[in-house]
mmCIF file of C-alpha atoms and ligand atoms in Angstrom:
data_model
loop_
_atom_site.group_PDB
_atom_site.id
_atom_site.type_symbol
_atom_site.label_atom_id
_atom_site.label_comp_id
_atom_site.label_asym_id
_atom_site.label_seq_id
_atom_site.Cartn_x
_atom_site.Cartn_y
_atom_site.Cartn_z
ATOM 1 C CA MET A 1 -136.288 -16.696 26.781
ATOM 2 C CA ARG A 2 -139.271 -17.345 29.231
ATOM 3 C CA ILE A 3 -142.360 -16.575 27.431
ATOM 4 C CA ALA A 4 -145.715 -16.109 28.949
ATOM 5 C CA VAL A 5 -148.443 -17.812 26.570
ATOM 6 C CA THR A 6 -151.861 -16.208 27.212
ATOM 7 C CA GLY A 7 -154.659 -18.141 25.864
ATOM 8 C CA GLY A 8 -151.717 -21.024 26.409
ATOM 9 C CA LEU A 9 -154.658 -23.760 26.565
ATOM 10 C CA GLY A 10 -156.636 -22.607 23.138
ATOM 11 C CA ARG A 11 -156.464 -23.983 19.895
ATOM 12 C CA ILE A 12 -153.507 -21.728 18.843
ATOM 13 C CA GLY A 13 -151.875 -21.593 22.103
ATOM 14 C CA ARG A 14 -151.519 -24.960 22.164
ATOM 15 C CA ALA A 15 -149.138 -24.900 18.761
ATOM 16 C CA VAL A 16 -147.487 -21.442 20.113
ATOM 17 C CA VAL A 17 -146.398 -23.199 22.949
ATOM 18 C CA ALA A 18 -145.006 -26.630 20.831
ATOM 19 C CA GLU A 19 -143.280 -23.875 18.515
ATOM 20 C CA LEU A 20 -141.451 -22.442 21.281
ATOM 21 C CA ALA A 21 -140.250 -25.211 23.345
ATOM 22 C CA GLY A 22 -139.377 -26.605 20.064
ATOM 23 C CA HIS A 23 -136.634 -23.579 19.984
ATOM 24 C CA GLY A 24 -135.733 -23.870 23.296
ATOM 25 C CA HIS A 25 -137.844 -21.262 25.408
ATOM 26 C CA ASP A 26 -139.715 -21.713 28.646
ATOM 27 C CA THR A 27 -142.942 -20.967 28.410
ATOM 28 C CA VAL A 28 -145.919 -20.586 30.997
ATOM 29 C CA ARG A 29 -149.714 -21.061 29.601
ATOM 30 C CA VAL A 30 -151.572 -18.459 31.145
ATOM 31 C CA ASP A 31 -155.552 -19.175 30.530
ATOM 32 C CA VAL A 32 -158.894 -18.919 32.558
ATOM 33 C CA ALA A 33 -159.562 -22.799 31.738
ATOM 34 C CA PRO A 34 -158.408 -25.176 34.314
ATOM 35 C CA MET A 35 -155.360 -27.551 33.109
ATOM 36 C CA ARG A 36 -154.605 -30.729 35.128
ATOM 37 C CA GLY A 37 -151.519 -31.433 36.682
ATOM 38 C CA GLN A 38 -151.044 -28.173 37.459
ATOM 39 C CA GLY A 39 -147.331 -27.002 37.654
ATOM 40 C CA PRO A 40 -144.558 -24.767 36.379
ATOM 41 C CA GLY A 41 -145.696 -24.435 32.785
ATOM 42 C CA TYR A 42 -149.322 -23.047 33.795
ATOM 43 C CA ARG A 43 -151.063 -20.403 35.633
ATOM 44 C CA ARG A 44 -154.649 -20.209 35.913
ATOM 45 C CA ALA A 45 -155.718 -16.495 35.884
ATOM 46 C CA ASP A 46 -158.761 -14.791 34.170
ATOM 47 C CA LEU A 47 -157.451 -11.602 32.587
ATOM 48 C CA ARG A 48 -160.804 -9.775 32.812
ATOM 49 C CA GLU A 49 -159.112 -8.805 36.060
ATOM 50 C CA LEU A 50 -155.814 -6.602 36.191
ATOM 51 C CA TRP A 51 -154.103 -8.171 39.486
ATOM 52 C CA GLN A 52 -154.334 -11.680 37.609
ATOM 53 C CA ALA A 53 -153.111 -10.899 34.598
ATOM 54 C CA VAL A 54 -149.722 -8.783 36.903
ATOM 55 C CA ASP A 55 -149.560 -11.762 38.705
ATOM 56 C CA ALA A 56 -149.670 -14.209 35.909
ATOM 57 C CA LEU A 57 -146.978 -12.304 33.783
ATOM 58 C CA ASP A 58 -144.456 -12.453 36.720
ATOM 59 C CA GLY A 59 -141.251 -13.675 35.841
ATOM 60 C CA ALA A 60 -141.457 -13.506 32.087
ATOM 61 C CA ASP A 61 -139.280 -12.046 29.443
ATOM 62 C CA ALA A 62 -141.932 -11.828 27.005
ATOM 63 C CA VAL A 63 -145.835 -12.480 26.285
ATOM 64 C CA VAL A 64 -147.795 -14.183 23.758
ATOM 65 C CA HIS A 65 -151.205 -12.823 24.455
ATOM 66 C CA LEU A 66 -153.677 -14.793 22.561
ATOM 67 C CA ALA A 67 -156.726 -15.335 25.130
ATOM 68 C CA ALA A 68 -159.648 -14.058 23.801
ATOM 69 C CA THR A 69 -163.532 -14.847 23.316
ATOM 70 C CA GLY A 70 -164.763 -14.685 19.802
ATOM 71 C CA VAL A 71 -168.376 -15.719 20.164
ATOM 72 C CA PRO A 72 -169.754 -14.904 23.561
ATOM 73 C CA ASP A 73 -171.525 -17.434 25.985
ATOM 74 C CA SER A 74 -174.178 -15.736 27.405
ATOM 75 C CA HIS A 75 -177.655 -15.975 25.977
ATOM 76 C CA THR A 76 -179.627 -12.782 25.613
ATOM 77 C CA LEU A 77 -182.929 -11.608 23.705
ATOM 78 C CA HIS A 78 -180.746 -8.428 23.087
ATOM 79 C CA PRO A 79 -177.382 -8.850 20.465
ATOM 80 C CA GLU A 80 -176.374 -5.845 21.618
ATOM 81 C CA LEU A 81 -175.700 -7.241 24.990
ATOM 82 C CA ALA A 82 -173.980 -10.577 23.791
ATOM 83 C CA GLU A 83 -171.659 -7.822 21.588
ATOM 84 C CA GLY A 84 -170.756 -6.033 24.292
ATOM 85 C CA ALA A 85 -169.522 -8.720 26.384
ATOM 86 C CA THR A 86 -167.019 -10.009 23.505
ATOM 87 C CA TYR A 87 -165.965 -6.558 23.340
ATOM 88 C CA THR A 88 -165.361 -6.056 27.273
ATOM 89 C CA ALA A 89 -163.484 -9.342 27.523
ATOM 90 C CA ASN A 90 -161.334 -8.817 24.965
ATOM 91 C CA ALA A 91 -160.722 -4.901 25.212
ATOM 92 C CA THR A 92 -160.409 -4.945 29.198
ATOM 93 C CA SER A 93 -158.069 -8.534 28.820
ATOM 94 C CA THR A 94 -156.042 -7.101 26.293
ATOM 95 C CA TYR A 95 -155.478 -3.720 28.474
ATOM 96 C CA ASN A 96 -154.636 -5.620 31.254
ATOM 97 C CA VAL A 97 -152.064 -7.442 29.683
ATOM 98 C CA PHE A 98 -150.410 -4.537 28.205
ATOM 99 C CA GLN A 99 -150.128 -2.837 31.636
ATOM 100 C CA ALA A 100 -148.991 -6.124 33.374
ATOM 101 C CA ALA A 101 -146.290 -6.140 31.002
ATOM 102 C CA ALA A 102 -145.554 -2.458 31.644
ATOM 103 C CA VAL A 103 -145.396 -3.307 35.030
ATOM 104 C CA HIS A 104 -142.675 -5.575 34.986
ATOM 105 C CA GLY A 105 -140.836 -4.087 32.579
ATOM 106 C CA ILE A 106 -141.477 -6.694 29.516
ATOM 107 C CA ASP A 107 -140.948 -4.991 26.397
ATOM 108 C CA ARG A 108 -142.197 -7.261 23.387
ATOM 109 C CA VAL A 109 -146.214 -8.274 23.837
ATOM 110 C CA VAL A 110 -146.406 -10.596 20.283
ATOM 111 C CA TRP A 111 -150.478 -10.575 20.429
ATOM 112 C CA ALA A 112 -153.718 -11.780 18.487
ATOM 113 C CA SER A 113 -155.516 -8.967 16.506
ATOM 114 C CA SER A 114 -157.440 -10.412 13.154
ATOM 115 C CA GLU A 115 -157.856 -9.947 9.499
ATOM 116 C CA THR A 116 -161.592 -8.381 11.175
ATOM 117 C CA VAL A 117 -160.314 -4.965 11.650
ATOM 118 C CA LEU A 118 -160.094 -4.171 8.199
ATOM 119 C CA GLY A 119 -163.525 -4.968 7.605
ATOM 120 C CA PRO A 120 -164.439 -8.728 6.871
ATOM 121 C CA PRO A 121 -167.402 -9.665 6.766
ATOM 122 C CA PHE A 122 -167.985 -6.263 4.251
ATOM 123 C CA ARG A 123 -171.553 -6.169 4.987
ATOM 124 C CA ILE A 124 -171.559 -2.655 5.869
ATOM 125 C CA ALA A 125 -168.890 -1.644 3.018
ATOM 126 C CA ASP A 126 -166.698 -2.905 0.639
ATOM 127 C CA PRO A 127 -162.837 -2.994 0.930
ATOM 128 C CA VAL A 128 -161.670 0.298 -0.004
ATOM 129 C CA GLN A 129 -158.941 -1.451 -1.934
ATOM 130 C CA LEU A 130 -157.599 -4.767 -3.216
ATOM 131 C CA PRO A 131 -155.438 -6.663 -2.167
ATOM 132 C CA LEU A 132 -155.847 -5.693 1.609
ATOM 133 C CA ASP A 133 -152.909 -4.864 3.337
ATOM 134 C CA GLU A 134 -151.823 -2.620 6.357
ATOM 135 C CA THR A 135 -152.332 0.572 4.160
ATOM 136 C CA HIS A 136 -155.945 -0.531 4.019
ATOM 137 C CA PRO A 137 -158.161 1.782 6.539
ATOM 138 C CA VAL A 138 -158.918 0.237 10.372
ATOM 139 C CA ARG A 139 -162.948 -0.139 9.800
ATOM 140 C CA PRO A 140 -164.248 -3.078 12.194
ATOM 141 C CA GLU A 141 -167.992 -4.210 11.629
ATOM 142 C CA THR A 142 -168.430 -6.220 14.561
ATOM 143 C CA SER A 143 -167.700 -6.119 18.352
ATOM 144 C CA TYR A 144 -164.839 -9.066 18.224
ATOM 145 C CA ALA A 145 -163.518 -6.957 15.208
ATOM 146 C CA LEU A 146 -163.843 -3.847 17.499
ATOM 147 C CA SER A 147 -162.392 -5.148 20.548
ATOM 148 C CA LYS A 148 -159.181 -6.009 17.874
ATOM 149 C CA ALA A 149 -158.926 -2.920 17.079
ATOM 150 C CA MET A 150 -158.887 -1.632 20.458
ATOM 151 C CA GLY A 151 -156.226 -3.370 20.889
ATOM 152 C CA GLU A 152 -154.348 -2.166 18.371
ATOM 153 C CA GLY A 153 -155.143 1.536 19.679
ATOM 154 C CA LEU A 154 -153.941 0.248 23.294
ATOM 155 C CA ALA A 155 -150.529 -0.560 21.910
ATOM 156 C CA HIS A 156 -149.587 2.370 20.359
ATOM 157 C CA HIS A 157 -150.640 4.045 23.507
ATOM 158 C CA PHE A 158 -148.044 1.524 25.810
ATOM 159 C CA ALA A 159 -145.846 1.806 23.017
ATOM 160 C CA HIS A 160 -145.950 5.700 23.488
ATOM 161 C CA ARG A 161 -146.233 5.672 27.035
ATOM 162 C CA HIS A 162 -143.547 2.897 27.856
ATOM 163 C CA GLY A 163 -141.133 2.549 25.248
ATOM 164 C CA MET A 164 -142.946 -1.083 24.474
ATOM 165 C CA THR A 165 -142.775 -2.736 21.102
ATOM 166 C CA PRO A 166 -146.034 -4.337 20.893
ATOM 167 C CA VAL A 167 -146.705 -6.614 17.654
ATOM 168 C CA ALA A 168 -150.187 -7.195 16.311
ATOM 169 C CA LEU A 169 -150.520 -10.011 14.521
ATOM 170 C CA ARG A 170 -153.904 -9.800 12.715
ATOM 171 C CA PHE A 171 -154.743 -13.459 11.524
ATOM 172 C CA SER A 172 -156.572 -14.639 8.707
ATOM 173 C CA VAL A 173 -159.164 -17.776 9.218
ATOM 174 C CA VAL A 174 -156.559 -20.266 10.892
ATOM 175 C CA MET A 175 -157.021 -23.846 9.532
ATOM 176 C CA ASP A 176 -155.651 -27.250 9.674
ATOM 177 C CA GLU A 177 -154.878 -30.463 7.762
ATOM 178 C CA GLU A 178 -158.185 -31.614 9.248
ATOM 179 C CA GLU A 179 -160.358 -28.746 7.983
ATOM 180 C CA TYR A 180 -158.236 -28.587 4.440
ATOM 181 C CA ALA A 181 -159.906 -32.115 4.132
ATOM 182 C CA ALA A 182 -163.409 -30.742 3.862
ATOM 183 C CA LEU A 183 -162.738 -27.935 1.258
ATOM 184 C CA PRO A 184 -164.099 -29.442 -1.565
ATOM 185 C CA GLN A 185 -167.399 -28.760 -0.148
ATOM 186 C CA TYR A 186 -166.769 -25.094 0.433
ATOM 187 C CA TRP A 187 -165.855 -24.501 -3.423
ATOM 188 C CA ALA A 188 -169.514 -25.571 -4.744
ATOM 189 C CA GLU A 189 -170.209 -22.120 -3.197
ATOM 190 C CA PRO A 190 -167.686 -19.435 -4.162
ATOM 191 C CA GLU A 191 -169.899 -16.697 -2.299
ATOM 192 C CA ARG A 192 -169.558 -18.477 1.290
ATOM 193 C CA GLY A 193 -165.583 -17.113 1.041
ATOM 194 C CA ARG A 194 -166.235 -13.660 -0.216
ATOM 195 C CA TRP A 195 -166.503 -12.159 3.749
ATOM 196 C CA ASN A 196 -162.711 -12.730 4.403
ATOM 197 C CA LEU A 197 -161.906 -12.792 0.736
ATOM 198 C CA TRP A 198 -161.340 -16.690 0.669
ATOM 199 C CA SER A 199 -158.172 -16.378 2.996
ATOM 200 C CA TYR A 200 -156.947 -18.271 5.656
ATOM 201 C CA VAL A 201 -153.653 -19.332 7.389
ATOM 202 C CA ASP A 202 -152.280 -22.392 8.398
ATOM 203 C CA LEU A 203 -151.826 -23.176 11.863
ATOM 204 C CA ALA A 204 -148.102 -24.342 12.279
ATOM 205 C CA ASP A 205 -147.539 -20.925 10.161
ATOM 206 C CA VAL A 206 -149.429 -19.080 12.562
ATOM 207 C CA ALA A 207 -147.190 -20.630 15.439
ATOM 208 C CA VAL A 208 -144.089 -19.451 13.271
ATOM 209 C CA SER A 209 -144.959 -15.810 13.502
ATOM 210 C CA CYS A 210 -145.586 -15.614 16.888
ATOM 211 C CA ARG A 211 -142.195 -17.099 17.485
ATOM 212 C CA LEU A 212 -140.545 -14.346 14.945
ATOM 213 C CA ALA A 213 -142.589 -11.747 16.117
ATOM 214 C CA LEU A 214 -141.072 -12.161 19.842
ATOM 215 C CA THR A 215 -137.342 -11.148 18.538
ATOM 216 C CA ALA A 216 -137.895 -9.141 15.067
ATOM 217 C CA GLU A 217 -136.189 -6.079 15.453
ATOM 218 C CA LEU A 218 -139.081 -3.318 15.583
ATOM 219 C CA VAL A 219 -139.687 -0.113 16.808
ATOM 220 C CA GLY A 220 -142.929 1.301 18.448
ATOM 221 C CA ALA A 221 -146.133 -0.675 17.590
ATOM 222 C CA THR A 222 -146.404 -2.829 14.435
ATOM 223 C CA ALA A 223 -149.196 -4.583 12.818
ATOM 224 C CA LEU A 224 -148.964 -7.010 10.825
ATOM 225 C CA MET A 225 -151.416 -9.512 8.118
ATOM 226 C CA ILE A 226 -150.745 -13.027 8.586
ATOM 227 C CA ALA A 227 -152.393 -14.749 5.662
ATOM 228 C CA ALA A 228 -151.268 -17.693 3.344
ATOM 229 C CA PRO A 229 -150.266 -16.332 0.226
ATOM 230 C CA ASP A 230 -152.908 -18.399 -2.026
ATOM 231 C CA THR A 231 -156.692 -18.306 -1.536
ATOM 232 C CA LEU A 232 -158.995 -20.932 -0.074
ATOM 233 C CA SER A 233 -160.479 -21.580 -3.281
ATOM 234 C CA ASP A 234 -160.232 -23.699 -6.356
ATOM 235 C CA ARG A 235 -160.999 -20.762 -8.891
ATOM 236 C CA PRO A 236 -158.460 -18.147 -9.889
ATOM 237 C CA THR A 237 -158.323 -15.116 -7.881
ATOM 238 C CA ALA A 238 -158.944 -13.011 -11.160
ATOM 239 C CA GLU A 239 -162.913 -15.014 -11.499
ATOM 240 C CA LEU A 240 -163.671 -14.397 -7.948
ATOM 241 C CA LEU A 241 -162.780 -10.677 -8.204
ATOM 242 C CA ASP A 242 -165.170 -10.381 -11.344
ATOM 243 C CA ALA A 243 -167.890 -12.186 -9.720
ATOM 244 C CA PHE A 244 -167.858 -11.222 -6.341
ATOM 245 C CA CYS A 245 -165.559 -7.631 -6.356
ATOM 246 C CA GLU A 246 -166.049 -6.168 -9.542
ATOM 247 C CA LYS A 247 -166.650 -2.874 -7.853
ATOM 248 C CA VAL A 248 -163.830 -2.540 -5.573
ATOM 249 C CA PRO A 249 -160.282 -1.122 -7.497
ATOM 250 C CA VAL A 250 -157.362 -3.656 -7.540
ATOM 251 C CA THR A 251 -154.133 -2.100 -6.837
ATOM 252 C CA ARG A 252 -151.378 -4.440 -9.093
ATOM 253 C CA ALA A 253 -151.858 -7.017 -10.767
ATOM 254 C CA LEU A 254 -151.865 -10.799 -8.957
ATOM 255 C CA GLY A 255 -150.915 -14.236 -9.566
ATOM 256 C CA ALA A 256 -153.531 -17.118 -10.486
ATOM 257 C CA PHE A 257 -154.618 -18.319 -7.238
ATOM 258 C CA GLU A 258 -152.757 -15.338 -5.211
ATOM 259 C CA SER A 259 -154.806 -14.152 -2.223
ATOM 260 C CA LEU A 260 -156.096 -11.031 -1.462
ATOM 261 C CA GLN A 261 -154.821 -10.324 2.211
ATOM 262 C CA CYS A 262 -151.001 -9.775 1.403
ATOM 263 C CA SER A 263 -148.647 -10.363 3.900
ATOM 264 C CA ALA A 264 -145.343 -8.929 2.133
ATOM 265 C CA LYS A 265 -144.762 -6.777 5.456
ATOM 266 C CA ALA A 266 -144.434 -9.739 7.921
ATOM 267 C CA VAL A 267 -142.286 -11.210 5.143
ATOM 268 C CA GLU A 268 -140.067 -8.650 5.332
ATOM 269 C CA LEU A 269 -139.781 -7.602 8.983
ATOM 270 C CA LEU A 270 -140.006 -10.836 10.685
ATOM 271 C CA GLY A 271 -138.561 -12.994 8.043
ATOM 272 C CA TRP A 272 -142.068 -15.013 7.826
ATOM 273 C CA ARG A 273 -142.092 -17.522 5.115
ATOM 274 C CA PRO A 274 -145.648 -19.217 4.850
ATOM 275 C CA ALA A 275 -144.872 -22.805 4.402
ATOM 276 C CA ARG A 276 -147.991 -24.496 4.260
ATOM 277 C CA SER A 277 -150.894 -24.188 1.826
ATOM 278 C CA TRP A 278 -153.786 -26.542 1.699
ATOM 279 C CA ARG A 279 -152.930 -27.608 -2.047
ATOM 280 C CA ASP A 280 -149.934 -30.322 -0.543
ATOM 281 C CA ALA A 281 -152.592 -31.394 1.605
ATOM 282 C CA VAL A 282 -155.985 -31.882 -0.435
HETATM 283 N N1 LIG B 301 -158.684 -19.103 15.038
HETATM 284 C C1 LIG B 301 -158.655 -18.364 14.313
HETATM 285 O O1 LIG B 301 -158.975 -18.055 12.983
HETATM 286 C C2 LIG B 301 -158.620 -16.992 14.486
HETATM 287 C C3 LIG B 301 -158.539 -15.877 13.708
HETATM 288 C C4 LIG B 301 -157.817 -14.169 13.721
HETATM 289 C C5 LIG B 301 -157.265 -14.007 15.395
HETATM 290 N N2 LIG B 301 -157.666 -15.168 15.952
HETATM 291 C C6 LIG B 301 -157.213 -15.033 17.678
HETATM 292 O O2 LIG B 301 -156.185 -15.827 18.183
HETATM 293 C C7 LIG B 301 -156.432 -15.612 19.712
HETATM 294 C C8 LIG B 301 -156.036 -17.452 19.743
HETATM 295 O O3 LIG B 301 -157.597 -17.841 18.932
HETATM 296 P P1 LIG B 301 -157.660 -19.419 19.231
HETATM 297 O O4 LIG B 301 -158.358 -20.013 17.979
HETATM 298 O O5 LIG B 301 -156.596 -20.774 19.818
HETATM 299 O O6 LIG B 301 -159.123 -19.599 20.441
HETATM 300 P P2 LIG B 301 -159.666 -20.618 21.544
HETATM 301 O O7 LIG B 301 -160.885 -20.256 21.737
HETATM 302 O O8 LIG B 301 -159.004 -21.644 20.968
HETATM 303 O O9 LIG B 301 -157.963 -19.992 22.783
HETATM 304 C C9 LIG B 301 -158.410 -19.214 23.580
HETATM 305 C C10 LIG B 301 -158.323 -19.500 25.050
HETATM 306 O O10 LIG B 301 -158.038 -18.144 25.689
HETATM 307 C C11 LIG B 301 -158.309 -18.336 27.316
HETATM 308 N N3 LIG B 301 -159.122 -17.174 27.321
HETATM 309 C C12 LIG B 301 -160.585 -16.632 26.997
HETATM 310 N N4 LIG B 301 -160.649 -15.584 28.073
HETATM 311 C C13 LIG B 301 -160.021 -15.626 29.169
HETATM 312 C C14 LIG B 301 -159.357 -14.790 30.101
HETATM 313 N N5 LIG B 301 -160.212 -13.946 30.154
HETATM 314 N N6 LIG B 301 -158.591 -14.956 30.614
HETATM 315 C C15 LIG B 301 -158.098 -15.868 30.432
HETATM 316 N N7 LIG B 301 -158.280 -16.837 29.830
HETATM 317 C C16 LIG B 301 -158.719 -16.764 28.470
HETATM 318 C C17 LIG B 301 -159.588 -19.624 26.892
HETATM 319 O O11 LIG B 301 -159.594 -20.646 27.715
HETATM 320 C C18 LIG B 301 -158.615 -20.329 25.820
HETATM 321 O O12 LIG B 301 -158.175 -21.400 26.143
HETATM 322 C C19 LIG B 301 -157.661 -15.309 19.914
HETATM 323 O O13 LIG B 301 -156.968 -13.961 20.365
HETATM 324 C C20 LIG B 301 -158.478 -14.957 18.797
HETATM 325 O O14 LIG B 301 -159.152 -13.940 18.525
HETATM 326 C C21 LIG B 301 -157.929 -16.348 16.069
#
């Protein structure tokens, strides 16, 4: 397959391009950032512009849409304006990518949503129940999370209107071996991990989830949690729950260090088997 990877020069994008190339796919990196030695594997595009998105996806059989901004680079005295910049950039780019896919008759858009659609950092409200899974209500607390939740809404529209089968992958915090080495410092302050329930996912496993989502047999728009099966903490999950989440209902028995974000649906629908844990590296 020929796959357009938006945000292909970014951190996850580079890993996804390598994973796809390793499985015999052709890739074209679509990114607003310049790449040295531009060639057939790269197209420069600012996806906030629909025409640039349409040009960029020309010739692709499928799309992995990763381009987004987390923290706006504009500086303003009014934080609401910076928040607006994140929302507008991400929601517009995601709309444009879906619309461009529709123009080209591309059915499968695998794209980066985020764990944050379900409420992290939980400053406004606690989770409704734990572990978090796809049954938890979508309750974004930030404009970044709102832009991802809007993307999930857009995905349903494009599935309904154009028969597309978009797959939203709700990545937890993506980490790699270099970051695992710093974990012992993090353990000294377990409250720091409460914002996303001590969750993470390995970069290489994220790349595999994107590849599997490109070919999984799915109907309509799908959203899947993508988190490692264990927490980042050295403390047992039951201890973390007692200390930091005592008022939140827990819906089932959990393993000793089991994650509070459950990816069972991705395991079932994609055949995804997260293979890497910080516990193997530290
Ligand atoms: N890294 C994480 O922990 C994490 C967690 C959850 C979700 N995500 C999502 O995964 C995706 C990839 O994240 P990442 O960590 O690789 O980010 P990154 O910042 O490393 O890469 C993003 C890439 O997108 C490009 N880009 C940004 N705006 C663009 C635009 N308008 N047009 C074209 N290209 C544009 C950037 O130039 C960059 O190369 C993002 O959608 C992000 O929101 C990341």
